[in-house]
PDB file of C-alpha atoms in Angstrom:
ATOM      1  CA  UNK A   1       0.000   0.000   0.000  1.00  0.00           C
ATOM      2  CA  UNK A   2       2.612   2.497   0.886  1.00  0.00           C
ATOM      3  CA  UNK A   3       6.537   1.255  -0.197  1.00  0.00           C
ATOM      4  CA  UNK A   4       5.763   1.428  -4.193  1.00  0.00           C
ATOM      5  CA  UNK A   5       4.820   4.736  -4.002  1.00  0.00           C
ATOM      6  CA  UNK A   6       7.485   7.666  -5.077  1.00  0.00           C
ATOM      7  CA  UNK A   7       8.499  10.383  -2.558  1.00  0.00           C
ATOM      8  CA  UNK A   8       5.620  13.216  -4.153  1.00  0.00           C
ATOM      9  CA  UNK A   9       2.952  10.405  -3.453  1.00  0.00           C
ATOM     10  CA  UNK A  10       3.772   9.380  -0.461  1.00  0.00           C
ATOM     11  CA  UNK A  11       3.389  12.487   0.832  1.00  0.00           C
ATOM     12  CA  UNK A  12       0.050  12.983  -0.466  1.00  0.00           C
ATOM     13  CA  UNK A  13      -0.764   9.487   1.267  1.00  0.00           C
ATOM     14  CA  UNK A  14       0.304  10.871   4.583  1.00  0.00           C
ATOM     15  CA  UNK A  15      -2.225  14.191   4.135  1.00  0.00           C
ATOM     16  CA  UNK A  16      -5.127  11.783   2.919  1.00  0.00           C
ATOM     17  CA  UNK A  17      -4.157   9.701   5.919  1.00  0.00           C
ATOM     18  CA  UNK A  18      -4.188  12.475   8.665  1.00  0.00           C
ATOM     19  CA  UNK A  19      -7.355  13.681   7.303  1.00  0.00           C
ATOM     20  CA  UNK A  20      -8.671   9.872   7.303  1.00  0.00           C
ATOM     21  CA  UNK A  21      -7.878  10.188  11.302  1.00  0.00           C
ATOM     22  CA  UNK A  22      -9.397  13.248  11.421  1.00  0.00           C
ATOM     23  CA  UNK A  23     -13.224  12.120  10.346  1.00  0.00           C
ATOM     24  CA  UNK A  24     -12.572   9.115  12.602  1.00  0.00           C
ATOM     25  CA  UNK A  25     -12.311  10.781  15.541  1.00  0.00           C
ATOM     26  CA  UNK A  26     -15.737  12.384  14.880  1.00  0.00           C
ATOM     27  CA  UNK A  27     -14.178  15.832  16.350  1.00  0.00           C
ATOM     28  CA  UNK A  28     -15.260  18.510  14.650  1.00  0.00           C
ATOM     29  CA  UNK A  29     -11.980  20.657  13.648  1.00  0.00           C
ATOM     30  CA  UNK A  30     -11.885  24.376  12.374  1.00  0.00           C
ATOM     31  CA  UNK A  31      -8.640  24.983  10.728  1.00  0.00           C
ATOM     32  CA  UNK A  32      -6.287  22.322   9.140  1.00  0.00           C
ATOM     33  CA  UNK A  33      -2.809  22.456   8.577  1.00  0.00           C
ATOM     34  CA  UNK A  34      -0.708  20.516   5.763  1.00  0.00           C
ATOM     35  CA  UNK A  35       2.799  20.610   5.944  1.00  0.00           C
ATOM     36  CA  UNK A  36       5.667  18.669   4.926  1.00  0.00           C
ATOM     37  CA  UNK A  37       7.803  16.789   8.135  1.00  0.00           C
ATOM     38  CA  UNK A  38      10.872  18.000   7.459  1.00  0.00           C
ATOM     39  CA  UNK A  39       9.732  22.177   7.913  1.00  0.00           C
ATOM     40  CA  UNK A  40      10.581  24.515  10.862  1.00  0.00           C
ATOM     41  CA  UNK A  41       8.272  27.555  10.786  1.00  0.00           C
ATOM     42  CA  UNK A  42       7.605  30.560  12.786  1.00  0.00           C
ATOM     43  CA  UNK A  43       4.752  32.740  12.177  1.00  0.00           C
ATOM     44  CA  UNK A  44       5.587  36.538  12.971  1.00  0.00           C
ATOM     45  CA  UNK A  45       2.016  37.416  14.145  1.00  0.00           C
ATOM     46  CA  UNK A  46      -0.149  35.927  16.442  1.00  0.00           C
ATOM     47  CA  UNK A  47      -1.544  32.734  16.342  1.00  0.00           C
ATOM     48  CA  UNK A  48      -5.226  34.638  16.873  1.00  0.00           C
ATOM     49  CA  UNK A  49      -4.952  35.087  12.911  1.00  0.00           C
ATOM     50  CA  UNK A  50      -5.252  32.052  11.810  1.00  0.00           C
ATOM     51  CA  UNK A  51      -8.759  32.590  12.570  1.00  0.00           C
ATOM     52  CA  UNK A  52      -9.100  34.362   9.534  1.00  0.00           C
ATOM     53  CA  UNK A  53      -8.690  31.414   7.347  1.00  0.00           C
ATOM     54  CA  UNK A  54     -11.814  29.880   7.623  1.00  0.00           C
ATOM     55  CA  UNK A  55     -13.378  30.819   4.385  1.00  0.00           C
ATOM     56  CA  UNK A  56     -14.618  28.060   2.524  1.00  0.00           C
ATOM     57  CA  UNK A  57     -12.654  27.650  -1.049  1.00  0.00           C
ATOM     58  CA  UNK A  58      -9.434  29.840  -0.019  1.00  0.00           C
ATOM     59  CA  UNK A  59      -6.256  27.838   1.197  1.00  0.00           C
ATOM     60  CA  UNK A  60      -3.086  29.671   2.769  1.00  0.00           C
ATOM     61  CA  UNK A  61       0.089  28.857   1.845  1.00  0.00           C
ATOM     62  CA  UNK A  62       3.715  30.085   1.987  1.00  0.00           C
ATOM     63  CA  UNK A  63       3.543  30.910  -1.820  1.00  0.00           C
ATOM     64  CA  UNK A  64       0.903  31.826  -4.444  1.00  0.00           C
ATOM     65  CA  UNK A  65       0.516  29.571  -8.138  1.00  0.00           C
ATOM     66  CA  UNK A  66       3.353  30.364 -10.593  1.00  0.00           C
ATOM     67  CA  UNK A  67       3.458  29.714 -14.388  1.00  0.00           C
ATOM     68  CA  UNK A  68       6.276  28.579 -15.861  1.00  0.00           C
ATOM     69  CA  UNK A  69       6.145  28.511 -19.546  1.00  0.00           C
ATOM     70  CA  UNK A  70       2.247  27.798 -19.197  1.00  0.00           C
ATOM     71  CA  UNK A  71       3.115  25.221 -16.783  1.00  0.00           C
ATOM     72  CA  UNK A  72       1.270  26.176 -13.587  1.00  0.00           C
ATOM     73  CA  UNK A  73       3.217  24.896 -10.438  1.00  0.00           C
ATOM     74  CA  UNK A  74       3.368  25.966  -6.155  1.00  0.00           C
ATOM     75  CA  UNK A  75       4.786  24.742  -3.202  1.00  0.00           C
ATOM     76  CA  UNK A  76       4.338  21.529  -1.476  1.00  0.00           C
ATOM     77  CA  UNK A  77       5.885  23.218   2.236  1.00  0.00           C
ATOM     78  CA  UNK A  78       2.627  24.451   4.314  1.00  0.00           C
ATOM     79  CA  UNK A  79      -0.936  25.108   3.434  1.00  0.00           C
ATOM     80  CA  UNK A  80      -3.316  26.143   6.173  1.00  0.00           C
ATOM     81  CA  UNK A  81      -7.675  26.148   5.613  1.00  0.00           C
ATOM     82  CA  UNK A  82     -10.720  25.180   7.039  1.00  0.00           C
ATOM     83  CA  UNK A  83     -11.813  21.769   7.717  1.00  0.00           C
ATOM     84  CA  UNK A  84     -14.233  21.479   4.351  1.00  0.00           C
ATOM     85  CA  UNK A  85     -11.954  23.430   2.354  1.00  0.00           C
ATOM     86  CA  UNK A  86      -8.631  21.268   3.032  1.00  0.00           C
ATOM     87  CA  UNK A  87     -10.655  17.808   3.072  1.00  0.00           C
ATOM     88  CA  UNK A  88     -11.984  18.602  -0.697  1.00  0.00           C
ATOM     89  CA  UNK A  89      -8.265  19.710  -1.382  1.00  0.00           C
ATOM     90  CA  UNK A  90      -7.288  15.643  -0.090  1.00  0.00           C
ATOM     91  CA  UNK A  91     -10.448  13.862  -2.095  1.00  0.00           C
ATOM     92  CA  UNK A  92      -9.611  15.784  -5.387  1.00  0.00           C
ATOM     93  CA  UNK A  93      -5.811  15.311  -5.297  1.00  0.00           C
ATOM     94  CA  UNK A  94      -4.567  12.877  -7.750  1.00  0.00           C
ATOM     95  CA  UNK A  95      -2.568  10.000  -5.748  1.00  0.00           C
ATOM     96  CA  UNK A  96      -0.912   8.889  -8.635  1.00  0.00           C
ATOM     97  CA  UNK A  97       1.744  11.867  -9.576  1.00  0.00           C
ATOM     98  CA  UNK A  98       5.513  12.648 -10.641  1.00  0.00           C
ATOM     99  CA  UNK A  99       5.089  16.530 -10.410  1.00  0.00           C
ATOM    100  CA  UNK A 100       4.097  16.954  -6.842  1.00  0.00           C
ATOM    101  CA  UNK A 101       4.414  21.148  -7.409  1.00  0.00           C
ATOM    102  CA  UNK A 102       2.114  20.997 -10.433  1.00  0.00           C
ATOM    103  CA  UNK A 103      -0.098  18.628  -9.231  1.00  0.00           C
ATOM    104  CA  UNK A 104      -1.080  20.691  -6.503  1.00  0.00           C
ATOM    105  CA  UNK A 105      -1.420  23.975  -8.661  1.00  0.00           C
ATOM    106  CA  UNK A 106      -3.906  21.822 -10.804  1.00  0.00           C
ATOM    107  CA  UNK A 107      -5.497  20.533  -8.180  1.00  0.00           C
ATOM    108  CA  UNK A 108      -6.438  24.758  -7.098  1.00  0.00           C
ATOM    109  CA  UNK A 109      -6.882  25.246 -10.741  1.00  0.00           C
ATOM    110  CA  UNK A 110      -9.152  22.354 -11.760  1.00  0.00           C
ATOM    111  CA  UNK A 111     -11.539  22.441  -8.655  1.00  0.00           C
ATOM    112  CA  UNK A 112     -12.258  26.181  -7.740  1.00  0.00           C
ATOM    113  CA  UNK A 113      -9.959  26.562  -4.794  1.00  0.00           C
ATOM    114  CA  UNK A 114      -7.718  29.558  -4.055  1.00  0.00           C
ATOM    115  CA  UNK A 115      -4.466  29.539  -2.706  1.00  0.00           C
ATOM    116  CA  UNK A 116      -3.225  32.746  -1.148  1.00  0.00           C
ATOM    117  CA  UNK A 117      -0.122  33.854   0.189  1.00  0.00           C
ATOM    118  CA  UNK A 118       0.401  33.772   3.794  1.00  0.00           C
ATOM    119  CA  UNK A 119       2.296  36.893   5.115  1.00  0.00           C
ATOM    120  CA  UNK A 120       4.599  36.846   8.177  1.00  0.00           C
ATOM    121  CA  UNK A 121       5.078  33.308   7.585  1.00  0.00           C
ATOM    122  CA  UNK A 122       8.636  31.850   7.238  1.00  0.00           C
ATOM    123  CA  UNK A 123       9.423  28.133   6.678  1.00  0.00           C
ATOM    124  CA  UNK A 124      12.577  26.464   6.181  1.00  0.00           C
ATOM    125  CA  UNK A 125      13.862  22.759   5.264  1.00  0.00           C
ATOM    126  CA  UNK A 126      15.125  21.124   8.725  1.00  0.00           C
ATOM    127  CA  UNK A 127      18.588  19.309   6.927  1.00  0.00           C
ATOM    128  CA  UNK A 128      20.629  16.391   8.148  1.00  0.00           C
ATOM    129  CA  UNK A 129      23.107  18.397   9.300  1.00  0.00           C
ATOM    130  CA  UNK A 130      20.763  20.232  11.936  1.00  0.00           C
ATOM    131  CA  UNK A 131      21.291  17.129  14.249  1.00  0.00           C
ATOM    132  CA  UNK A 132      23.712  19.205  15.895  1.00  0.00           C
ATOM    133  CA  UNK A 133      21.815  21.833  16.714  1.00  0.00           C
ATOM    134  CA  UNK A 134      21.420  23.274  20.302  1.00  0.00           C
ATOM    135  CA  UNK A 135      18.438  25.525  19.487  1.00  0.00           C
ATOM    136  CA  UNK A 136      16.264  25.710  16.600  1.00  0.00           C
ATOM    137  CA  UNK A 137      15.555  29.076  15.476  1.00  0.00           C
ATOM    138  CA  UNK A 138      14.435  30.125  12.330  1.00  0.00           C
ATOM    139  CA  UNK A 139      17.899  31.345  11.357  1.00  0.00           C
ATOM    140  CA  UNK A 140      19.640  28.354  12.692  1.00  0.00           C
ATOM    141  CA  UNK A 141      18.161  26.097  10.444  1.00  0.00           C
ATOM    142  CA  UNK A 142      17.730  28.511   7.394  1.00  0.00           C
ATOM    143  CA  UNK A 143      21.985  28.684   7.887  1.00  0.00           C
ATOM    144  CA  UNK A 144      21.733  24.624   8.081  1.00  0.00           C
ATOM    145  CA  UNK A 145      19.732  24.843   5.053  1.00  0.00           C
ATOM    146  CA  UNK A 146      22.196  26.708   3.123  1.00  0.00           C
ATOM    147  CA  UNK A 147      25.514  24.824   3.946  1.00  0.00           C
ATOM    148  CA  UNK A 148      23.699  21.648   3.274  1.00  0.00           C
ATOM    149  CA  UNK A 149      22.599  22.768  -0.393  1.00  0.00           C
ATOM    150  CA  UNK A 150      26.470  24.032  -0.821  1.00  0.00           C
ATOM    151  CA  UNK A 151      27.251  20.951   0.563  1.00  0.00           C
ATOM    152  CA  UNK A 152      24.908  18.767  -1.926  1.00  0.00           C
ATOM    153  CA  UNK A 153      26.003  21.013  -5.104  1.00  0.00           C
ATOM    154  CA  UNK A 154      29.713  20.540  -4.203  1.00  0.00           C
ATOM    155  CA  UNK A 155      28.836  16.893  -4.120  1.00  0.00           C
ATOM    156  CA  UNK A 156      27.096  16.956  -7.630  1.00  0.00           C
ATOM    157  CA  UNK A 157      29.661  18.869  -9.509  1.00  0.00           C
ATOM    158  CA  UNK A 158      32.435  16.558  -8.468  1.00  0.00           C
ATOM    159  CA  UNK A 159      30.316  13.749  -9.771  1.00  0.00           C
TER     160      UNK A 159
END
């Protein structure tokens, strides 16, 4: 069920799982929050704000839908909506997919959702080499995040 699947669909399997778990429990739940395991993020406002995304249709995210050469494509990092909103996100997104970036933007695209851009959000990839960290602050694992992609190109190039 789960070890043929690529990296892009498995983590559409965990979402659709988590919100699986979510109409189990029978609790009803206001705001849902998508996000990849391997983020740190801090949100520069207060958490108060969130209530603001509760509109049916409109999904938060750190970025807004791109086109690249007519190729719509987003983020996979953090999306934050309502309940409805993010569980017709999870039964309209395809689970078989290569492109995880343009499969989302065609999910927004195809079924009448919007995805806005968050402000005073800031997420960053937690790296392998942020084992070592003391403290994780936003700029301590942003730094992280940096050496390791030096790290990985130096690595490429001398392949």
């Amino acid at each position: 069920k789960y070890n043929h699947l690529n990296n892009p669909e498995k983590l559409i399997f965990h979402w659709k799982e988590c919100m699986r778990l979510l109409e189990l429990s029978e609790k009803k739940y206001d705001i849902v929050i998508l996000t990849r395991p391997d983020n740190y993020f801090e949100l520069h406002n207060k958490w108060d704000c969130i209530l603001k995304f509760n509109y049916n249709n409109i999904i938060y995210g750190i970025d807004e839908i791109h086109d690249a050469d007519n190729v719509p494509y987003t983020n996979d990092i953090f999306f934050i909506g309502n309940y409805e909103t993010m569980k017709y996100f999870l039964k309209n997104i395809d689970d078989r997919i290569y492109d995880l970036h343009r499969c989302i933007a065609n999910t927004f695209i195809n079924f009448g959702l919007i995805l806005k851009k968050m402000e005073s959000l800031y997420v960053c990839t937690i790296r392998a080499n942020a084992r070592d960290l003391d403290k994780f602050t936003l700029e301590s694992v942003f730094k992280k995040q940096e050496l390791w992609g030096e790290n990985q190109s130096q690595y490429s190039n001398n392949l």
